[in-house]
Amino acid sequence: MSTTPPLQTQVQLTINGQTHALSVTRATTLLHVLRNDLALNGPKLGCGLGQCGACTVWVDGEAARSCIMPAQELAGREITTLEGLGTLDQPHLVQQAFIDAQAAQCGYCLNGMIMMAARLLQDNDDPSDYDIRRALSANLCRCGTHIEIMQAVRLAAQRLRAQKKGAA
């Protein structure tokens, strides 16, 4: 009895501004491509069902769960990962706020928390605690660092407003 390998499809994905030509199957998720093919390890595999938020990326500027997104369906779309927000030398202001507020314990949820917080601040640079909680509500943190995460988002919002004020 012979088994045939899954059919491979060529796809070009634009991730963090760079185009990548990849060979994927229908079952290959974006998360698999990011972590296994491109060594972008910000997004994590948490639940594998799109429910915990550890795998959050942006697709065309909107938050999406990469663990349930077929990679072959994302050609022509702009994908941004945690690595695309900032660099080690120049972290995104949300990344820096999470560092400064020491908003990590095990760090597994941070990818999703940071991606969702950065997305929130694009639309609302002065979010209430309710706004922050609502934006992060679909992201699970098993360690209970919610207080520090809230502080980090408030700090990032404060810095963003100061940055905008200084530029005006």
Short mmCIF file of N, CA and C in Angstrom, two decimals:
data_model
loop_
_atom_site.label_atom_id
_atom_site.label_comp_id
_atom_site.label_asym_id
_atom_site.label_seq_id
_atom_site.Cartn_x
_atom_site.Cartn_y
_atom_site.Cartn_z
N MET A 1 0.84 -1.17 0.00
CA MET A 1 0.00 0.00 0.00
C MET A 1 0.89 1.24 0.00
N SER A 2 0.71 2.08 -0.97
CA SER A 2 1.53 3.29 -1.04
C SER A 2 0.68 4.49 -0.61
N THR A 3 1.35 5.41 -0.01
CA THR A 3 0.67 6.65 0.38
C THR A 3 1.22 7.77 -0.48
N THR A 4 0.34 8.63 -0.92
CA THR A 4 0.79 9.76 -1.72
C THR A 4 0.95 10.97 -0.81
N PRO A 5 1.99 11.74 -1.04
CA PRO A 5 2.20 12.92 -0.20
C PRO A 5 1.10 13.95 -0.46
N PRO A 6 0.82 14.78 0.54
CA PRO A 6 -0.19 15.82 0.33
C PRO A 6 0.23 16.74 -0.81
N LEU A 7 -0.75 17.23 -1.56
CA LEU A 7 -0.46 18.11 -2.67
C LEU A 7 0.13 19.43 -2.17
N GLN A 8 1.21 19.82 -2.79
CA GLN A 8 1.89 21.07 -2.44
C GLN A 8 1.44 22.17 -3.39
N THR A 9 1.28 23.35 -2.85
CA THR A 9 0.93 24.53 -3.63
C THR A 9 1.98 25.59 -3.36
N GLN A 10 2.37 26.29 -4.40
CA GLN A 10 3.30 27.41 -4.23
C GLN A 10 2.49 28.65 -3.86
N VAL A 11 2.97 29.40 -2.88
CA VAL A 11 2.30 30.61 -2.45
C VAL A 11 3.34 31.66 -2.09
N GLN A 12 3.03 32.89 -2.39
CA GLN A 12 3.90 34.00 -1.99
C GLN A 12 3.19 34.77 -0.89
N LEU A 13 3.85 34.86 0.26
CA LEU A 13 3.29 35.57 1.41
C LEU A 13 4.15 36.78 1.72
N THR A 14 3.50 37.88 2.02
CA THR A 14 4.21 39.09 2.43
C THR A 14 4.10 39.18 3.94
N ILE A 15 5.24 39.02 4.60
CA ILE A 15 5.29 38.98 6.05
C ILE A 15 6.31 39.99 6.53
N ASN A 16 5.86 40.92 7.34
CA ASN A 16 6.71 41.99 7.86
C ASN A 16 7.42 42.74 6.74
N GLY A 17 6.70 42.92 5.64
CA GLY A 17 7.22 43.69 4.51
C GLY A 17 8.10 42.92 3.55
N GLN A 18 8.36 41.66 3.81
CA GLN A 18 9.19 40.85 2.92
C GLN A 18 8.35 39.76 2.28
N THR A 19 8.60 39.53 0.99
CA THR A 19 7.86 38.50 0.28
C THR A 19 8.63 37.18 0.36
N HIS A 20 7.89 36.10 0.64
CA HIS A 20 8.48 34.77 0.78
C HIS A 20 7.73 33.81 -0.13
N ALA A 21 8.46 33.08 -0.95
CA ALA A 21 7.89 32.04 -1.80
C ALA A 21 7.96 30.72 -1.02
N LEU A 22 6.80 30.10 -0.83
CA LEU A 22 6.74 28.90 0.01
C LEU A 22 5.94 27.81 -0.67
N SER A 23 6.22 26.59 -0.30
CA SER A 23 5.46 25.44 -0.75
C SER A 23 4.66 24.93 0.45
N VAL A 24 3.33 24.92 0.32
CA VAL A 24 2.46 24.53 1.43
C VAL A 24 1.39 23.56 0.96
N THR A 25 0.80 22.85 1.89
CA THR A 25 -0.36 22.02 1.61
C THR A 25 -1.61 22.79 2.03
N ARG A 26 -2.76 22.24 1.70
CA ARG A 26 -4.01 22.88 2.12
C ARG A 26 -4.13 22.94 3.63
N ALA A 27 -3.50 22.01 4.31
CA ALA A 27 -3.60 21.94 5.78
C ALA A 27 -2.57 22.81 6.50
N THR A 28 -1.61 23.37 5.77
CA THR A 28 -0.55 24.15 6.41
C THR A 28 -1.11 25.47 6.93
N THR A 29 -0.95 25.69 8.21
CA THR A 29 -1.44 26.94 8.80
C THR A 29 -0.37 28.03 8.69
N LEU A 30 -0.83 29.25 8.79
CA LEU A 30 0.10 30.38 8.80
C LEU A 30 1.07 30.24 9.97
N LEU A 31 0.59 29.82 11.12
CA LEU A 31 1.47 29.66 12.28
C LEU A 31 2.61 28.69 11.98
N HIS A 32 2.30 27.58 11.33
CA HIS A 32 3.32 26.60 10.96
C HIS A 32 4.38 27.25 10.06
N VAL A 33 3.93 28.00 9.07
CA VAL A 33 4.87 28.67 8.16
C VAL A 33 5.73 29.67 8.93
N LEU A 34 5.10 30.48 9.77
CA LEU A 34 5.85 31.50 10.51
C LEU A 34 6.93 30.88 11.37
N ARG A 35 6.57 29.90 12.17
CA ARG A 35 7.50 29.32 13.13
C ARG A 35 8.48 28.34 12.49
N ASN A 36 7.97 27.43 11.66
CA ASN A 36 8.81 26.34 11.16
C ASN A 36 9.58 26.68 9.90
N ASP A 37 9.00 27.49 9.03
CA ASP A 37 9.67 27.81 7.77
C ASP A 37 10.44 29.13 7.83
N LEU A 38 9.94 30.09 8.59
CA LEU A 38 10.55 31.42 8.59
C LEU A 38 11.21 31.80 9.92
N ALA A 39 11.17 30.92 10.90
CA ALA A 39 11.79 31.14 12.22
C ALA A 39 11.31 32.43 12.88
N LEU A 40 10.04 32.76 12.67
CA LEU A 40 9.42 33.89 13.36
C LEU A 40 8.66 33.31 14.54
N ASN A 41 9.29 33.35 15.70
CA ASN A 41 8.78 32.63 16.86
C ASN A 41 8.00 33.48 17.84
N GLY A 42 7.65 34.72 17.46
CA GLY A 42 6.78 35.53 18.31
C GLY A 42 5.44 34.85 18.50
N PRO A 43 4.72 34.54 17.42
CA PRO A 43 3.45 33.83 17.57
C PRO A 43 3.69 32.43 18.15
N LYS A 44 2.86 32.04 19.09
CA LYS A 44 3.01 30.75 19.77
C LYS A 44 1.82 29.85 19.45
N LEU A 45 2.05 28.55 19.54
CA LEU A 45 0.95 27.59 19.45
C LEU A 45 0.45 27.36 20.87
N GLY A 46 -0.72 27.86 21.15
CA GLY A 46 -1.33 27.67 22.47
C GLY A 46 -2.35 26.55 22.39
N CYS A 47 -3.55 26.91 21.95
CA CYS A 47 -4.65 25.95 21.91
C CYS A 47 -4.78 25.25 20.56
N GLY A 48 -4.32 25.89 19.48
CA GLY A 48 -4.48 25.33 18.15
C GLY A 48 -5.90 25.44 17.61
N LEU A 49 -6.75 26.16 18.34
CA LEU A 49 -8.16 26.30 17.96
C LEU A 49 -8.56 27.75 17.72
N GLY A 50 -7.61 28.68 17.82
CA GLY A 50 -7.92 30.08 17.63
C GLY A 50 -8.63 30.72 18.81
N GLN A 51 -8.51 30.12 19.99
CA GLN A 51 -9.26 30.60 21.14
C GLN A 51 -8.42 31.29 22.22
N CYS A 52 -7.10 31.09 22.22
CA CYS A 52 -6.31 31.62 23.34
C CYS A 52 -5.57 32.92 23.00
N GLY A 53 -5.30 33.16 21.73
CA GLY A 53 -4.65 34.40 21.31
C GLY A 53 -3.14 34.37 21.26
N ALA A 54 -2.51 33.30 21.66
CA ALA A 54 -1.05 33.24 21.67
C ALA A 54 -0.46 33.35 20.26
N CYS A 55 -1.25 33.01 19.25
CA CYS A 55 -0.78 33.00 17.86
C CYS A 55 -1.15 34.26 17.08
N THR A 56 -1.61 35.30 17.76
CA THR A 56 -2.15 36.47 17.08
C THR A 56 -1.13 37.17 16.19
N VAL A 57 -1.55 37.48 14.98
CA VAL A 57 -0.80 38.29 14.02
C VAL A 57 -1.79 39.31 13.46
N TRP A 58 -1.30 40.21 12.62
CA TRP A 58 -2.20 41.10 11.89
C TRP A 58 -2.21 40.66 10.44
N VAL A 59 -3.39 40.59 9.87
CA VAL A 59 -3.55 40.35 8.44
C VAL A 59 -4.27 41.58 7.89
N ASP A 60 -3.58 42.30 7.03
CA ASP A 60 -4.10 43.56 6.51
C ASP A 60 -4.50 44.51 7.63
N GLY A 61 -3.70 44.51 8.71
CA GLY A 61 -3.90 45.43 9.81
C GLY A 61 -4.92 45.01 10.85
N GLU A 62 -5.55 43.86 10.65
CA GLU A 62 -6.54 43.38 11.60
C GLU A 62 -6.02 42.14 12.31
N ALA A 63 -6.34 42.02 13.60
CA ALA A 63 -5.88 40.87 14.38
C ALA A 63 -6.49 39.58 13.83
N ALA A 64 -5.66 38.54 13.76
CA ALA A 64 -6.10 37.25 13.26
C ALA A 64 -5.35 36.14 14.00
N ARG A 65 -5.98 34.99 14.11
CA ARG A 65 -5.38 33.82 14.78
C ARG A 65 -4.67 32.97 13.74
N SER A 66 -3.36 32.97 13.77
CA SER A 66 -2.59 32.29 12.73
C SER A 66 -2.65 30.77 12.83
N CYS A 67 -3.05 30.23 13.97
CA CYS A 67 -3.09 28.77 14.12
C CYS A 67 -4.23 28.13 13.35
N ILE A 68 -5.22 28.94 12.92
CA ILE A 68 -6.35 28.36 12.19
C ILE A 68 -6.49 28.93 10.78
N MET A 69 -5.51 29.72 10.36
CA MET A 69 -5.57 30.34 9.03
C MET A 69 -4.75 29.52 8.04
N PRO A 70 -5.39 28.99 6.99
CA PRO A 70 -4.62 28.28 5.97
C PRO A 70 -3.67 29.24 5.25
N ALA A 71 -2.42 28.91 5.23
CA ALA A 71 -1.40 29.79 4.64
C ALA A 71 -1.69 30.07 3.17
N GLN A 72 -2.17 29.08 2.43
CA GLN A 72 -2.38 29.26 0.99
C GLN A 72 -3.46 30.29 0.69
N GLU A 73 -4.29 30.65 1.64
CA GLU A 73 -5.35 31.63 1.41
C GLU A 73 -4.90 33.07 1.68
N LEU A 74 -3.63 33.25 2.02
CA LEU A 74 -3.17 34.57 2.44
C LEU A 74 -2.28 35.27 1.42
N ALA A 75 -2.18 34.72 0.22
CA ALA A 75 -1.41 35.38 -0.84
C ALA A 75 -2.02 36.74 -1.12
N GLY A 76 -1.16 37.73 -1.28
CA GLY A 76 -1.62 39.08 -1.59
C GLY A 76 -2.05 39.89 -0.37
N ARG A 77 -1.95 39.31 0.80
CA ARG A 77 -2.34 40.00 2.03
C ARG A 77 -1.06 40.39 2.78
N GLU A 78 -1.15 41.43 3.57
CA GLU A 78 0.00 41.91 4.36
C GLU A 78 -0.10 41.32 5.76
N ILE A 79 0.89 40.52 6.13
CA ILE A 79 0.92 39.85 7.43
C ILE A 79 1.99 40.51 8.30
N THR A 80 1.62 40.84 9.53
CA THR A 80 2.57 41.44 10.46
C THR A 80 2.61 40.58 11.72
N THR A 81 3.83 40.23 12.12
CA THR A 81 4.03 39.45 13.34
C THR A 81 4.64 40.35 14.41
N LEU A 82 4.81 39.80 15.58
CA LEU A 82 5.45 40.53 16.68
C LEU A 82 6.81 41.07 16.25
N GLU A 83 7.54 40.28 15.47
CA GLU A 83 8.86 40.70 15.00
C GLU A 83 8.77 41.89 14.06
N GLY A 84 7.62 42.07 13.42
CA GLY A 84 7.44 43.18 12.49
C GLY A 84 7.05 44.48 13.16
N LEU A 85 6.71 44.44 14.43
CA LEU A 85 6.35 45.67 15.14
C LEU A 85 7.57 46.53 15.43
N GLY A 86 8.61 45.92 15.91
CA GLY A 86 9.82 46.65 16.28
C GLY A 86 11.03 45.74 16.20
N THR A 87 12.16 46.27 16.59
CA THR A 87 13.40 45.49 16.58
C THR A 87 13.97 45.43 18.00
N LEU A 88 15.01 44.66 18.17
CA LEU A 88 15.67 44.62 19.48
C LEU A 88 16.23 45.99 19.84
N ASP A 89 16.77 46.69 18.84
CA ASP A 89 17.34 48.02 19.08
C ASP A 89 16.27 49.10 19.21
N GLN A 90 15.17 48.93 18.50
CA GLN A 90 14.08 49.92 18.54
C GLN A 90 12.75 49.20 18.66
N PRO A 91 12.41 48.78 19.87
CA PRO A 91 11.13 48.10 20.04
C PRO A 91 9.96 49.06 19.81
N HIS A 92 8.85 48.51 19.38
CA HIS A 92 7.60 49.27 19.26
C HIS A 92 7.26 49.81 20.65
N LEU A 93 6.56 50.91 20.72
CA LEU A 93 6.29 51.50 22.04
C LEU A 93 5.49 50.57 22.94
N VAL A 94 4.66 49.71 22.38
CA VAL A 94 3.94 48.73 23.21
C VAL A 94 4.91 47.68 23.72
N GLN A 95 5.81 47.22 22.88
CA GLN A 95 6.81 46.25 23.33
C GLN A 95 7.65 46.85 24.46
N GLN A 96 8.07 48.09 24.30
CA GLN A 96 8.88 48.74 25.33
C GLN A 96 8.09 48.92 26.62
N ALA A 97 6.82 49.26 26.51
CA ALA A 97 5.99 49.43 27.71
C ALA A 97 5.84 48.10 28.44
N PHE A 98 5.69 47.00 27.72
CA PHE A 98 5.60 45.69 28.37
C PHE A 98 6.91 45.36 29.09
N ILE A 99 8.03 45.72 28.50
CA ILE A 99 9.33 45.51 29.15
C ILE A 99 9.41 46.37 30.41
N ASP A 100 9.09 47.65 30.27
CA ASP A 100 9.22 48.58 31.40
C ASP A 100 8.27 48.25 32.54
N ALA A 101 7.08 47.76 32.22
CA ALA A 101 6.10 47.41 33.25
C ALA A 101 6.31 45.99 33.78
N GLN A 102 7.31 45.31 33.27
CA GLN A 102 7.61 43.93 33.64
C GLN A 102 6.34 43.07 33.56
N ALA A 103 5.68 43.17 32.41
CA ALA A 103 4.39 42.52 32.21
C ALA A 103 4.51 41.10 31.67
N ALA A 104 5.54 40.41 32.09
CA ALA A 104 5.70 39.02 31.64
C ALA A 104 6.03 38.14 32.83
N GLN A 105 5.47 36.97 32.81
CA GLN A 105 5.89 35.97 33.76
C GLN A 105 6.45 34.83 32.92
N CYS A 106 5.61 33.96 32.41
CA CYS A 106 6.15 32.91 31.54
C CYS A 106 6.33 33.44 30.12
N GLY A 107 5.58 34.46 29.73
CA GLY A 107 5.74 35.08 28.43
C GLY A 107 4.96 34.46 27.30
N TYR A 108 4.26 33.37 27.55
CA TYR A 108 3.59 32.68 26.47
C TYR A 108 2.48 33.50 25.83
N CYS A 109 1.76 34.27 26.61
CA CYS A 109 0.64 35.06 26.09
C CYS A 109 1.07 36.39 25.50
N LEU A 110 2.31 36.78 25.73
CA LEU A 110 2.74 38.14 25.39
C LEU A 110 2.58 38.49 23.93
N ASN A 111 2.85 37.56 23.04
CA ASN A 111 2.68 37.85 21.62
C ASN A 111 1.28 38.38 21.36
N GLY A 112 0.28 37.64 21.79
CA GLY A 112 -1.10 38.04 21.55
C GLY A 112 -1.47 39.31 22.28
N MET A 113 -1.03 39.44 23.51
CA MET A 113 -1.34 40.64 24.29
C MET A 113 -0.74 41.88 23.63
N ILE A 114 0.50 41.80 23.21
CA ILE A 114 1.16 42.94 22.58
C ILE A 114 0.51 43.27 21.24
N MET A 115 0.25 42.26 20.42
CA MET A 115 -0.37 42.51 19.12
C MET A 115 -1.75 43.13 19.27
N MET A 116 -2.53 42.65 20.22
CA MET A 116 -3.87 43.20 20.44
C MET A 116 -3.80 44.61 21.03
N ALA A 117 -2.87 44.84 21.95
CA ALA A 117 -2.73 46.17 22.55
C ALA A 117 -2.28 47.18 21.50
N ALA A 118 -1.34 46.80 20.66
CA ALA A 118 -0.87 47.71 19.61
C ALA A 118 -2.00 48.02 18.63
N ARG A 119 -2.81 47.02 18.33
CA ARG A 119 -3.95 47.24 17.43
C ARG A 119 -4.96 48.19 18.06
N LEU A 120 -5.24 48.01 19.35
CA LEU A 120 -6.16 48.90 20.07
C LEU A 120 -5.67 50.33 20.00
N LEU A 121 -4.38 50.54 20.25
CA LEU A 121 -3.84 51.90 20.31
C LEU A 121 -3.79 52.57 18.94
N GLN A 122 -3.87 51.81 17.87
CA GLN A 122 -3.95 52.42 16.54
C GLN A 122 -5.27 53.19 16.40
N ASP A 123 -6.30 52.69 17.02
CA ASP A 123 -7.62 53.32 16.92
C ASP A 123 -7.96 54.22 18.10
N ASN A 124 -7.34 53.98 19.24
CA ASN A 124 -7.71 54.66 20.46
C ASN A 124 -6.47 54.89 21.31
N ASP A 125 -5.93 56.11 21.30
CA ASP A 125 -4.71 56.38 22.06
C ASP A 125 -4.99 56.76 23.52
N ASP A 126 -6.26 56.73 23.92
CA ASP A 126 -6.61 57.04 25.30
C ASP A 126 -7.70 56.06 25.78
N PRO A 127 -7.37 54.76 25.77
CA PRO A 127 -8.38 53.77 26.12
C PRO A 127 -8.68 53.75 27.62
N SER A 128 -9.93 53.51 27.94
CA SER A 128 -10.31 53.30 29.34
C SER A 128 -9.89 51.89 29.74
N ASP A 129 -9.95 51.59 31.03
CA ASP A 129 -9.65 50.23 31.47
C ASP A 129 -10.63 49.24 30.82
N TYR A 130 -11.87 49.66 30.67
CA TYR A 130 -12.86 48.81 30.01
C TYR A 130 -12.43 48.53 28.56
N ASP A 131 -11.98 49.56 27.85
CA ASP A 131 -11.53 49.38 26.46
C ASP A 131 -10.37 48.39 26.38
N ILE A 132 -9.44 48.52 27.30
CA ILE A 132 -8.27 47.62 27.32
C ILE A 132 -8.71 46.20 27.61
N ARG A 133 -9.53 46.03 28.64
CA ARG A 133 -10.01 44.69 28.99
C ARG A 133 -10.76 44.05 27.82
N ARG A 134 -11.60 44.84 27.18
CA ARG A 134 -12.38 44.32 26.06
C ARG A 134 -11.45 43.91 24.90
N ALA A 135 -10.46 44.74 24.60
CA ALA A 135 -9.53 44.44 23.50
C ALA A 135 -8.70 43.18 23.78
N LEU A 136 -8.41 42.93 25.04
CA LEU A 136 -7.56 41.79 25.41
C LEU A 136 -8.36 40.58 25.90
N SER A 137 -9.67 40.70 25.93
CA SER A 137 -10.51 39.66 26.55
C SER A 137 -10.41 38.29 25.88
N ALA A 138 -10.09 38.24 24.62
CA ALA A 138 -9.99 36.95 23.93
C ALA A 138 -8.59 36.36 24.01
N ASN A 139 -7.71 37.01 24.77
CA ASN A 139 -6.35 36.51 24.94
C ASN A 139 -6.21 35.98 26.37
N LEU A 140 -5.78 34.74 26.48
CA LEU A 140 -5.66 34.11 27.78
C LEU A 140 -4.26 34.25 28.35
N CYS A 141 -4.20 34.57 29.64
CA CYS A 141 -2.93 34.58 30.37
C CYS A 141 -3.08 33.59 31.52
N ARG A 142 -2.29 32.55 31.48
CA ARG A 142 -2.38 31.51 32.50
C ARG A 142 -1.66 31.88 33.79
N CYS A 143 -0.75 32.84 33.72
CA CYS A 143 0.06 33.18 34.89
C CYS A 143 -0.57 34.26 35.76
N GLY A 144 -1.55 34.95 35.24
CA GLY A 144 -2.21 35.96 36.05
C GLY A 144 -1.47 37.28 36.12
N THR A 145 -0.79 37.69 35.07
CA THR A 145 -0.08 38.98 35.08
C THR A 145 -0.97 40.09 34.52
N HIS A 146 -2.27 39.94 34.67
CA HIS A 146 -3.21 40.90 34.11
C HIS A 146 -2.99 42.32 34.62
N ILE A 147 -2.64 42.48 35.86
CA ILE A 147 -2.42 43.82 36.42
C ILE A 147 -1.25 44.50 35.71
N GLU A 148 -0.15 43.78 35.54
CA GLU A 148 1.02 44.32 34.85
C GLU A 148 0.73 44.57 33.37
N ILE A 149 -0.05 43.70 32.77
CA ILE A 149 -0.42 43.88 31.36
C ILE A 149 -1.25 45.15 31.21
N MET A 150 -2.20 45.35 32.09
CA MET A 150 -3.02 46.58 32.07
C MET A 150 -2.12 47.80 32.24
N GLN A 151 -1.18 47.73 33.17
CA GLN A 151 -0.25 48.84 33.39
C GLN A 151 0.57 49.12 32.13
N ALA A 152 1.01 48.07 31.47
CA ALA A 152 1.82 48.22 30.26
C ALA A 152 1.02 48.91 29.15
N VAL A 153 -0.23 48.53 28.99
CA VAL A 153 -1.05 49.14 27.93
C VAL A 153 -1.32 50.61 28.27
N ARG A 154 -1.59 50.89 29.54
CA ARG A 154 -1.79 52.29 29.94
C ARG A 154 -0.52 53.10 29.69
N LEU A 155 0.63 52.53 30.01
CA LEU A 155 1.91 53.21 29.80
C LEU A 155 2.15 53.46 28.32
N ALA A 156 1.88 52.47 27.50
CA ALA A 156 2.05 52.63 26.04
C ALA A 156 1.12 53.72 25.52
N ALA A 157 -0.11 53.75 26.00
CA ALA A 157 -1.06 54.78 25.56
C ALA A 157 -0.58 56.17 25.98
N GLN A 158 -0.08 56.28 27.19
CA GLN A 158 0.44 57.56 27.68
C GLN A 158 1.62 58.01 26.82
N ARG A 159 2.51 57.12 26.49
CA ARG A 159 3.67 57.46 25.66
C ARG A 159 3.25 57.81 24.24
N LEU A 160 2.25 57.12 23.72
CA LEU A 160 1.77 57.43 22.38
C LEU A 160 1.17 58.82 22.34
N ARG A 161 0.38 59.17 23.34
CA ARG A 161 -0.21 60.52 23.37
C ARG A 161 0.88 61.58 23.49
N ALA A 162 1.89 61.33 24.32
CA ALA A 162 3.01 62.29 24.46
C ALA A 162 3.77 62.42 23.15
N GLN A 163 3.95 61.29 22.47
CA GLN A 163 4.64 61.29 21.17
C GLN A 163 3.87 62.13 20.15
N LYS A 164 2.55 61.95 20.12
CA LYS A 164 1.71 62.73 19.19
C LYS A 164 1.71 64.21 19.55
N LYS A 165 1.69 64.50 20.83
CA LYS A 165 1.70 65.88 21.29
C LYS A 165 3.02 66.57 20.91
N GLY A 166 4.13 65.84 21.06
CA GLY A 166 5.44 66.38 20.72
C GLY A 166 5.60 66.60 19.22
N ALA A 167 4.91 65.79 18.42
CA ALA A 167 5.00 65.92 16.97
C ALA A 167 4.11 67.03 16.44
N ALA A 168 3.16 67.47 17.26
CA ALA A 168 2.20 68.51 16.81
C ALA A 168 2.81 69.90 16.84
#
